[in-house]
């Protein structure tokens, strides 16, 4: 119908004055052609919107605690150590029961039983934060834009990162460190969970 | 706004362009029959739109094509409508294209000076068939895979270049990842692009030569293309679109058979309906060997196509035109005849119906497994390695070689010569009642084609049971008593909705070791093993798993000799186990499949 659905301008030009039948025919031609093409377009767009609807539905269930490492593998002198987080993962049709989905830093200070857990993702742009020295002592250092964080996660200003490292709820259960692993929206000051 | 349009016109001259086409007076006025060609253009646009969104979700590779098609069809909202619309619109395009061809040839609109319009139209017809073919292959399901195999094998018969063409299309010696990337590029890029180019020439020619008016028809302009013809086109397009949507929602949902299984085969392989004529036509030449195949599948259809290209040359004379019309009708009639023949033969071919039934169950198994998530190795691996997938192939490849699986109406899997009892609703009230019927126990439905036809049970049912009496001299196995035994065994098997009193009465007869069943059979505490199968838990999950694992075990048919005990053990590691023997969890999955079927009205 490349030549039967003209630009709207033709419709806007209107029919010859005084020709009522022709005006109705123009209306029918314009809206009929438009509708005929809009319906298949709508069928396709509706299909494409699937991920947005999925996101709305997924809100609700609590973030589960996942085991990350045995407590005795976490140094008790305050040095941070990074552990992968292995979880089940859905990738459209593919299901993997065990796959690394991210990593966390566990920091256990002298004399403390329960470590502190940080998501290793930099709150600035989402790179994985490494370790480096700043002001003479060990600190978190992001390789991408040099954001630095103290060992308790606090951002060292001035910094490209809008907030401190994202701390995650952490417990010790039967000798295993379990963490409520979650990613947060990067680039903003507030800590907003990603859906 | 006016100034903007003026600016646009100064640069593009669109007003003159519109004036020459859309707004020009229409010689002879608008016509309803002009809408056919326009609706085809509309359907092409529908295919581009729906195809684009399918493309957004499709992933061409051997381990993702089926998987992404499954996901975009069944897991994304509106997937069935989207894919169904694309599929049905393709069929509609074929039908309407043939009608358009008929219209053009009968009316003589192919004759000079409209040869180019006609030739581009024929080329587009060929392209639409190729779009249909490649589109049918993209999901990489069983139907697609075997169709790909058949067509590329025919192509490889082409003298000289055949094998090379086949390898180029497949992207290698065998079906592989690149087969699907190639098909996707051909289906989504090359063919629609070529079609768009031809359509542009076709429409430009149509505009240049105007409509063909019938002899005596006034060529006096009446109305303009816009809006007088356009509203008619739009109305017909909307009606066709509405019919397609209703068709998808109620009659032709999109189909996806099980993932391709190159090593297992697929007896229900058939091309898409619009290639069925070629499928059957080719068969007519099969006895001629590879030459005949080539003749039937490529040479003769190619010559027919070539002949149609020559219509304009013959059509100058009136007699030539009449001849052309007859030839086209013969071509279409032949294609129609072979299509109908193929459909008719399949409908009356029990083996094909069995294959179709198996394909349906295979599909259901695959879809149910896919819902739980497809492993990274892909859906074929899933079907070949999960207990449920392997259980289906055990049923198809082993059980149904000897057993039928069909109801009284003949629905399901029907072997012409079953050599073992029918498994449909095994151990149900009606199944057991039939076994205990002297007329039926010797039929193929039960022991008719097994060594047990002359066994102790058969002769007992035929000769002794009608005479059996209780201690008071009353007939023991009255029709009601047999029903009761059937009910009691069905209760053992776990069938729901039985009459408790009847079951109670049946249990007494089963446990009666002086005149009843427990003379030979063990039933709970009554009777002993060693002379007949255990009726305790007969037909239950546990009983069936044990029976399939090792039918020659003491609880089952261990009392028979080797000539009578013909069913092999299916549990891997058992003595004398079948070559198809499987681990226990596969047998359990098979039994679960059978038990789930008990809830169905028909197989």
Tab-separated table of C-alpha atoms in Angstrom, chain B residues 154-540:
chain	number	residue	atom	x	y	z
B	154	UNK	CA	17.153	-32.365	-3.879
B	155	UNK	CA	19.239	-29.286	-4.645
B	156	UNK	CA	22.415	-31.344	-4.288
B	157	UNK	CA	21.146	-33.553	-7.142
B	158	UNK	CA	21.566	-30.650	-9.549
B	159	UNK	CA	24.227	-31.723	-12.025
B	160	UNK	CA	27.617	-30.160	-11.489
B	161	UNK	CA	26.947	-27.391	-9.009
B	162	UNK	CA	24.412	-29.181	-6.782
B	163	UNK	CA	26.651	-30.298	-3.918
B	164	UNK	CA	28.370	-26.911	-3.811
B	165	UNK	CA	25.059	-25.028	-3.699
B	166	UNK	CA	23.888	-27.278	-0.886
B	167	UNK	CA	27.076	-26.680	1.108
B	168	UNK	CA	26.833	-22.943	0.558
B	169	UNK	CA	23.245	-22.793	1.795
B	170	UNK	CA	23.995	-25.012	4.775
B	171	UNK	CA	27.261	-23.215	5.506
B	172	UNK	CA	29.067	-26.537	5.717
B	173	UNK	CA	28.715	-30.201	4.928
B	174	UNK	CA	25.984	-30.677	7.505
B	175	UNK	CA	23.271	-28.677	9.224
B	176	UNK	CA	25.077	-26.353	11.656
B	177	UNK	CA	25.044	-22.910	13.276
B	178	UNK	CA	25.701	-21.175	9.973
B	179	UNK	CA	22.781	-22.922	8.320
B	180	UNK	CA	20.551	-20.825	10.528
B	181	UNK	CA	22.503	-17.568	10.231
B	182	UNK	CA	22.369	-18.041	6.452
B	183	UNK	CA	18.662	-18.755	6.467
B	184	UNK	CA	17.986	-15.767	8.697
B	185	UNK	CA	19.924	-13.411	6.420
B	186	UNK	CA	18.199	-14.816	3.344
B	187	UNK	CA	14.742	-14.714	4.910
B	188	UNK	CA	15.037	-11.338	6.634
B	189	UNK	CA	17.313	-9.458	4.245
B	190	UNK	CA	17.872	-10.835	0.778
B	191	UNK	CA	14.409	-12.072	-0.140
B	192	UNK	CA	12.334	-9.182	1.261
B	193	UNK	CA	14.816	-6.704	-0.231
B	194	UNK	CA	14.520	-8.305	-3.656
B	195	UNK	CA	10.759	-8.451	-3.239
B	196	UNK	CA	10.607	-4.735	-2.381
B	197	UNK	CA	12.664	-3.864	-5.470
B	198	UNK	CA	10.439	-5.942	-7.743
B	199	UNK	CA	7.347	-4.472	-6.119
B	200	UNK	CA	8.607	-0.979	-6.820
B	201	UNK	CA	9.059	-1.811	-10.518
B	202	UNK	CA	5.713	-3.619	-10.558
B	203	UNK	CA	3.830	-0.637	-9.128
B	204	UNK	CA	5.666	1.922	-11.266
B	205	UNK	CA	4.728	-0.108	-14.356
B	206	UNK	CA	1.171	-0.423	-13.166
B	207	UNK	CA	0.990	3.332	-12.750
B	208	UNK	CA	2.521	3.951	-16.157
B	209	UNK	CA	0.128	1.716	-18.070
B	210	UNK	CA	-2.949	2.316	-15.950
B	211	UNK	CA	-5.729	-0.200	-15.453
B	212	UNK	CA	-6.789	-2.620	-18.160
B	213	UNK	CA	-10.345	-1.796	-19.112
B	214	UNK	CA	-12.673	-4.327	-20.555
B	215	UNK	CA	-13.731	-3.976	-24.183
B	216	UNK	CA	-16.475	-1.409	-24.437
B	217	UNK	CA	-15.748	-0.032	-20.989
B	218	UNK	CA	-15.608	3.753	-20.855
B	219	UNK	CA	-12.129	5.069	-20.171
B	220	UNK	CA	-13.645	8.334	-19.046
B	221	UNK	CA	-12.006	9.394	-15.779
B	222	UNK	CA	-14.302	9.095	-12.804
B	223	UNK	CA	-12.982	10.075	-9.406
B	224	UNK	CA	-9.347	9.972	-8.329
B	225	UNK	CA	-7.213	7.184	-6.879
B	226	UNK	CA	-7.260	9.020	-3.576
B	227	UNK	CA	-9.700	8.633	-1.947
B	228	UNK	CA	-12.098	6.736	-4.216
B	229	UNK	CA	-9.946	3.639	-4.771
B	230	UNK	CA	-8.008	3.933	-1.524
B	231	UNK	CA	-10.990	3.575	0.783
B	232	UNK	CA	-11.987	0.438	-1.062
B	233	UNK	CA	-8.451	-0.935	-0.680
B	234	UNK	CA	-8.411	-0.047	3.006
B	235	UNK	CA	-11.757	-1.695	3.642
B	236	UNK	CA	-10.705	-4.961	2.005
B	237	UNK	CA	-7.351	-4.851	3.822
B	238	UNK	CA	-9.149	-4.470	7.150
B	239	UNK	CA	-11.469	-7.365	6.378
B	240	UNK	CA	-8.494	-9.592	5.479
B	241	UNK	CA	-6.601	-8.493	8.587
B	242	UNK	CA	-9.630	-9.188	10.785
B	243	UNK	CA	-9.997	-12.638	9.249
B	244	UNK	CA	-6.304	-13.359	9.859
B	245	UNK	CA	-6.511	-12.332	13.519
B	246	UNK	CA	-9.648	-14.419	14.086
B	247	UNK	CA	-7.917	-17.253	12.246
B	248	UNK	CA	-4.861	-17.104	14.498
B	249	UNK	CA	-6.852	-16.829	17.718
B	250	UNK	CA	-9.373	-19.572	17.018
B	251	UNK	CA	-8.212	-21.892	14.260
B	252	UNK	CA	-4.512	-21.700	13.410
B	253	UNK	CA	-2.341	-20.972	16.440
B	254	UNK	CA	1.366	-20.944	15.583
B	255	UNK	CA	2.996	-24.337	15.751
B	256	UNK	CA	6.347	-25.407	17.096
B	257	UNK	CA	7.173	-29.103	17.025
B	258	UNK	CA	9.917	-30.614	19.188
B	259	UNK	CA	13.514	-29.495	18.689
B	260	UNK	CA	15.299	-31.042	15.702
B	261	UNK	CA	16.640	-34.558	16.344
B	262	UNK	CA	19.006	-35.420	13.491
B	263	UNK	CA	19.884	-38.781	15.023
B	264	UNK	CA	16.334	-39.871	15.788
B	265	UNK	CA	14.295	-39.097	12.715
B	266	UNK	CA	10.767	-37.824	12.365
B	267	UNK	CA	8.155	-39.871	10.569
B	268	UNK	CA	5.660	-36.995	10.521
B	269	UNK	CA	7.883	-34.823	8.301
B	270	UNK	CA	5.897	-32.810	5.781
B	271	UNK	CA	6.541	-29.503	4.013
B	272	UNK	CA	4.369	-26.445	4.550
B	273	UNK	CA	0.950	-26.833	2.909
B	274	UNK	CA	1.870	-24.675	-0.086
B	275	UNK	CA	4.705	-27.047	-0.976
B	276	UNK	CA	2.652	-30.178	-0.465
B	277	UNK	CA	1.893	-30.373	-4.206
B	278	UNK	CA	5.602	-30.503	-4.965
B	279	UNK	CA	6.160	-33.087	-2.232
B	280	UNK	CA	3.534	-35.378	-3.734
B	281	UNK	CA	4.396	-34.597	-7.346
B	282	UNK	CA	7.996	-35.561	-6.694
B	283	UNK	CA	6.897	-38.872	-5.161
B	284	UNK	CA	5.316	-39.773	-8.490
B	285	UNK	CA	8.847	-39.834	-9.955
B	286	UNK	CA	10.551	-41.665	-7.108
B	287	UNK	CA	10.738	-44.965	-8.946
B	288	UNK	CA	12.930	-43.259	-11.564
B	289	UNK	CA	15.767	-42.804	-9.094
B	290	UNK	CA	17.690	-39.563	-8.500
B	291	UNK	CA	17.056	-38.403	-12.087
B	292	UNK	CA	13.334	-38.701	-11.473
B	293	UNK	CA	13.573	-36.839	-8.192
B	294	UNK	CA	15.299	-33.975	-9.935
B	295	UNK	CA	12.725	-34.068	-12.705
B	296	UNK	CA	9.750	-34.013	-10.344
B	297	UNK	CA	11.079	-31.537	-7.800
B	298	UNK	CA	12.998	-29.062	-9.952
B	299	UNK	CA	12.945	-29.595	-13.703
B	300	UNK	CA	9.223	-29.922	-14.408
B	301	UNK	CA	8.148	-27.177	-11.941
B	302	UNK	CA	10.938	-24.994	-13.359
B	303	UNK	CA	9.759	-25.575	-16.919
B	304	UNK	CA	6.189	-24.769	-15.877
B	305	UNK	CA	7.418	-21.517	-14.384
B	306	UNK	CA	9.366	-20.752	-17.565
B	307	UNK	CA	6.307	-21.447	-19.673
B	308	UNK	CA	4.314	-18.973	-17.631
B	309	UNK	CA	7.009	-16.398	-18.321
B	310	UNK	CA	6.327	-16.863	-22.023
B	311	UNK	CA	2.577	-16.176	-21.735
B	312	UNK	CA	2.906	-12.562	-23.031
B	313	UNK	CA	4.531	-13.760	-26.252
B	314	UNK	CA	1.668	-16.133	-27.053
B	315	UNK	CA	-0.998	-13.824	-25.722
B	316	UNK	CA	-0.888	-11.350	-28.594
B	317	UNK	CA	-3.393	-13.418	-30.557
B	318	UNK	CA	-6.807	-14.237	-29.227
B	319	UNK	CA	-6.258	-17.992	-29.627
B	320	UNK	CA	-2.904	-17.717	-27.868
B	321	UNK	CA	-4.577	-15.953	-24.984
B	322	UNK	CA	-7.207	-18.653	-24.663
B	323	UNK	CA	-4.413	-21.238	-24.741
B	324	UNK	CA	-2.573	-19.401	-21.952
B	325	UNK	CA	-5.670	-19.383	-19.781
B	326	UNK	CA	-6.105	-23.126	-20.282
B	327	UNK	CA	-2.439	-23.787	-19.482
B	328	UNK	CA	-2.609	-21.777	-16.259
B	329	UNK	CA	-5.777	-23.599	-15.221
B	330	UNK	CA	-4.052	-26.910	-15.925
B	331	UNK	CA	-1.028	-25.860	-13.837
B	332	UNK	CA	-3.144	-24.669	-10.930
B	333	UNK	CA	-5.397	-27.687	-11.237
B	334	UNK	CA	-2.423	-30.053	-11.171
B	335	UNK	CA	-0.983	-28.340	-8.098
B	336	UNK	CA	-4.400	-28.431	-6.438
B	337	UNK	CA	-4.845	-32.098	-7.321
B	338	UNK	CA	-1.503	-33.146	-5.851
B	339	UNK	CA	-2.108	-31.072	-2.728
B	340	UNK	CA	-5.465	-32.755	-2.208
B	341	UNK	CA	-3.966	-36.162	-2.978
B	342	UNK	CA	-1.221	-35.695	-0.394
B	343	UNK	CA	-3.742	-34.587	2.246
B	344	UNK	CA	-6.081	-37.459	1.423
B	345	UNK	CA	-3.390	-40.109	1.513
B	346	UNK	CA	-1.990	-38.843	4.806
B	347	UNK	CA	-5.423	-38.794	6.367
B	348	UNK	CA	-5.958	-42.453	5.509
B	349	UNK	CA	-2.438	-43.580	6.259
B	350	UNK	CA	-2.444	-45.173	9.705
B	351	UNK	CA	1.336	-45.055	9.947
B	352	UNK	CA	1.365	-41.350	9.209
B	353	UNK	CA	-1.395	-40.757	11.739
B	354	UNK	CA	0.676	-42.673	14.302
B	355	UNK	CA	3.695	-40.537	13.443
B	356	UNK	CA	1.605	-37.406	13.815
B	357	UNK	CA	0.412	-38.570	17.209
B	358	UNK	CA	3.978	-39.240	18.303
B	359	UNK	CA	5.086	-35.837	16.986
B	360	UNK	CA	2.331	-34.221	19.018
B	361	UNK	CA	3.408	-35.997	22.192
B	362	UNK	CA	7.056	-35.219	21.489
B	363	UNK	CA	6.116	-31.563	21.156
B	364	UNK	CA	4.201	-31.611	24.425
B	365	UNK	CA	7.160	-33.198	26.186
B	366	UNK	CA	9.531	-30.580	24.807
B	367	UNK	CA	7.288	-27.648	25.714
B	368	UNK	CA	6.719	-28.949	29.249
B	369	UNK	CA	10.463	-29.372	29.776
B	370	UNK	CA	11.277	-25.986	28.252
B	371	UNK	CA	8.931	-24.311	30.723
B	372	UNK	CA	11.240	-25.411	33.534
B	373	UNK	CA	14.157	-23.737	31.798
B	374	UNK	CA	16.351	-24.944	28.961
B	375	UNK	CA	19.920	-25.910	29.860
B	376	UNK	CA	22.730	-23.991	28.117
B	377	UNK	CA	23.404	-27.044	25.916
B	378	UNK	CA	20.075	-26.414	24.231
B	379	UNK	CA	16.704	-28.068	23.844
B	380	UNK	CA	17.900	-31.100	21.884
B	381	UNK	CA	20.272	-31.982	24.701
B	382	UNK	CA	17.402	-31.400	27.126
B	383	UNK	CA	15.230	-33.896	25.254
B	384	UNK	CA	18.022	-36.471	25.057
B	385	UNK	CA	19.288	-36.227	28.631
B	386	UNK	CA	16.422	-35.456	30.981
B	387	UNK	CA	14.409	-38.430	32.311
B	388	UNK	CA	11.192	-37.004	30.819
B	389	UNK	CA	12.711	-36.563	27.366
B	390	UNK	CA	14.302	-40.007	27.390
B	391	UNK	CA	11.069	-41.519	28.688
B	392	UNK	CA	9.219	-40.192	25.652
B	393	UNK	CA	11.801	-41.677	23.285
B	394	UNK	CA	11.639	-44.976	25.173
B	395	UNK	CA	7.863	-44.989	24.697
B	396	UNK	CA	8.151	-44.117	21.005
B	397	UNK	CA	11.130	-46.274	20.195
B	398	UNK	CA	10.518	-49.354	22.327
B	399	UNK	CA	7.086	-49.678	23.985
B	400	UNK	CA	5.105	-48.699	20.894
B	401	UNK	CA	6.982	-51.177	18.710
B	402	UNK	CA	4.862	-53.938	20.278
B	403	UNK	CA	2.066	-52.234	22.225
B	404	UNK	CA	-0.720	-50.100	20.797
B	405	UNK	CA	-1.823	-47.089	22.775
B	406	UNK	CA	-5.291	-46.223	21.604
B	407	UNK	CA	-8.850	-45.888	22.838
B	408	UNK	CA	-11.952	-47.660	21.534
B	409	UNK	CA	-12.455	-44.993	18.846
B	410	UNK	CA	-9.000	-45.694	17.423
B	411	UNK	CA	-7.538	-42.394	18.586
B	412	UNK	CA	-3.888	-42.513	19.557
B	413	UNK	CA	-1.184	-44.890	18.411
B	414	UNK	CA	-2.570	-47.932	16.618
B	415	UNK	CA	-0.292	-50.734	15.469
B	416	UNK	CA	-1.678	-52.824	12.624
B	417	UNK	CA	-0.236	-55.964	14.216
B	418	UNK	CA	0.394	-55.296	17.899
B	419	UNK	CA	2.315	-58.114	19.529
B	420	UNK	CA	1.467	-57.042	23.069
B	421	UNK	CA	-1.603	-55.701	24.913
B	422	UNK	CA	-2.907	-52.198	24.376
B	423	UNK	CA	-1.527	-49.913	27.095
B	424	UNK	CA	-4.196	-47.234	26.957
B	425	UNK	CA	-5.791	-47.002	30.407
B	426	UNK	CA	-4.013	-50.198	31.434
B	427	UNK	CA	-5.464	-51.706	34.633
B	428	UNK	CA	-8.553	-49.491	34.508
B	429	UNK	CA	-11.989	-50.978	35.176
B	430	UNK	CA	-12.838	-51.335	31.479
B	431	UNK	CA	-9.364	-52.682	30.621
B	432	UNK	CA	-9.501	-55.421	33.266
B	433	UNK	CA	-13.126	-56.245	32.456
B	434	UNK	CA	-12.060	-56.789	28.845
B	435	UNK	CA	-9.200	-59.035	29.883
B	436	UNK	CA	-11.632	-61.167	31.889
B	437	UNK	CA	-14.028	-61.406	28.945
B	438	UNK	CA	-13.684	-64.820	27.207
B	439	UNK	CA	-14.439	-63.127	23.866
B	440	UNK	CA	-11.805	-60.456	24.260
B	441	UNK	CA	-8.797	-61.954	25.985
B	442	UNK	CA	-7.737	-63.640	22.743
B	443	UNK	CA	-8.099	-60.418	20.704
B	444	UNK	CA	-5.063	-58.332	19.637
B	445	UNK	CA	-6.148	-55.765	22.242
B	446	UNK	CA	-5.001	-58.224	24.937
B	447	UNK	CA	-3.148	-61.498	24.430
B	448	UNK	CA	-4.193	-62.169	20.818
B	449	UNK	CA	-0.747	-61.785	19.265
B	450	UNK	CA	1.278	-62.896	22.275
B	451	UNK	CA	2.417	-66.345	23.376
B	452	UNK	CA	0.003	-65.916	26.315
B	453	UNK	CA	-2.909	-66.398	23.918
B	454	UNK	CA	-2.651	-70.075	24.729
B	455	UNK	CA	-1.418	-69.477	28.267
B	456	UNK	CA	-2.975	-70.522	31.549
B	457	UNK	CA	-4.761	-67.229	32.138
B	458	UNK	CA	-6.384	-67.239	28.707
B	459	UNK	CA	-7.608	-70.798	29.048
B	460	UNK	CA	-8.799	-70.084	32.588
B	461	UNK	CA	-10.828	-67.074	31.402
B	462	UNK	CA	-12.211	-68.995	28.442
B	463	UNK	CA	-12.944	-72.377	29.997
B	464	UNK	CA	-12.781	-72.403	33.784
B	465	UNK	CA	-13.935	-69.018	34.926
B	466	UNK	CA	-17.505	-69.300	33.615
B	467	UNK	CA	-17.804	-72.627	35.467
B	468	UNK	CA	-16.149	-71.607	38.726
B	469	UNK	CA	-18.375	-71.999	41.776
B	470	UNK	CA	-18.102	-71.049	45.398
B	471	UNK	CA	-18.428	-73.543	48.261
B	472	UNK	CA	-22.224	-73.332	48.167
B	473	UNK	CA	-22.252	-74.223	44.453
B	474	UNK	CA	-23.191	-70.739	43.240
B	475	UNK	CA	-21.567	-69.326	40.118
B	476	UNK	CA	-18.606	-67.301	41.316
B	477	UNK	CA	-17.850	-65.053	38.335
B	478	UNK	CA	-21.180	-63.493	37.471
B	479	UNK	CA	-20.983	-60.346	35.299
B	480	UNK	CA	-21.315	-58.246	38.471
B	481	UNK	CA	-18.496	-60.202	40.123
B	482	UNK	CA	-16.205	-59.623	37.129
B	483	UNK	CA	-17.005	-55.905	37.280
B	484	UNK	CA	-16.138	-56.016	40.976
B	485	UNK	CA	-12.771	-57.670	40.303
B	486	UNK	CA	-12.091	-55.036	37.636
B	487	UNK	CA	-12.966	-52.278	40.092
B	488	UNK	CA	-10.761	-53.762	42.793
B	489	UNK	CA	-7.763	-53.974	40.450
B	490	UNK	CA	-8.393	-50.441	39.180
B	491	UNK	CA	-8.325	-49.395	42.822
B	492	UNK	CA	-4.935	-51.075	43.204
B	493	UNK	CA	-3.757	-49.100	40.172
B	494	UNK	CA	-4.992	-45.895	41.765
B	495	UNK	CA	-7.813	-44.985	39.362
B	496	UNK	CA	-10.164	-42.516	41.067
B	497	UNK	CA	-13.960	-42.467	41.255
B	498	UNK	CA	-14.623	-46.172	41.880
B	499	UNK	CA	-17.631	-47.590	43.705
B	500	UNK	CA	-16.265	-48.564	47.179
B	501	UNK	CA	-18.733	-51.411	47.679
B	502	UNK	CA	-17.854	-52.899	44.331
B	503	UNK	CA	-14.154	-52.595	45.174
B	504	UNK	CA	-14.747	-54.377	48.506
B	505	UNK	CA	-16.528	-57.236	46.791
B	506	UNK	CA	-13.793	-57.515	44.165
B	507	UNK	CA	-11.081	-57.647	46.796
B	508	UNK	CA	-12.761	-60.667	48.399
B	509	UNK	CA	-12.739	-62.506	45.064
B	510	UNK	CA	-9.135	-61.541	44.426
B	511	UNK	CA	-8.083	-62.796	47.839
B	512	UNK	CA	-10.099	-66.017	47.550
B	513	UNK	CA	-7.427	-68.725	47.392
B	514	UNK	CA	-9.737	-71.721	47.183
B	515	UNK	CA	-11.864	-70.746	44.149
B	516	UNK	CA	-10.851	-67.191	43.198
B	517	UNK	CA	-7.826	-65.361	41.807
B	518	UNK	CA	-5.475	-66.079	44.692
B	519	UNK	CA	-5.338	-69.716	43.597
B	520	UNK	CA	-2.589	-68.566	41.261
B	521	UNK	CA	-1.984	-64.881	41.959
B	522	UNK	CA	-0.609	-63.273	45.050
B	523	UNK	CA	-2.890	-60.521	46.347
B	524	UNK	CA	-1.645	-58.757	49.505
B	525	UNK	CA	-1.573	-61.500	52.174
B	526	UNK	CA	-3.368	-64.105	50.097
B	527	UNK	CA	-1.804	-66.388	47.535
B	528	UNK	CA	1.842	-66.899	46.605
B	529	UNK	CA	4.289	-65.677	43.998
B	530	UNK	CA	5.699	-68.039	41.434
B	531	UNK	CA	2.790	-69.026	39.233
B	532	UNK	CA	1.297	-65.694	38.077
B	533	UNK	CA	1.968	-61.963	38.361
B	534	UNK	CA	1.487	-60.266	41.712
B	535	UNK	CA	-1.837	-58.435	41.851
B	536	UNK	CA	-0.855	-56.427	44.921
B	537	UNK	CA	-0.706	-52.827	43.744
B	538	UNK	CA	-1.417	-54.023	40.193
B	539	UNK	CA	-0.920	-51.141	37.692
B	540	UNK	CA	0.285	-48.746	40.385
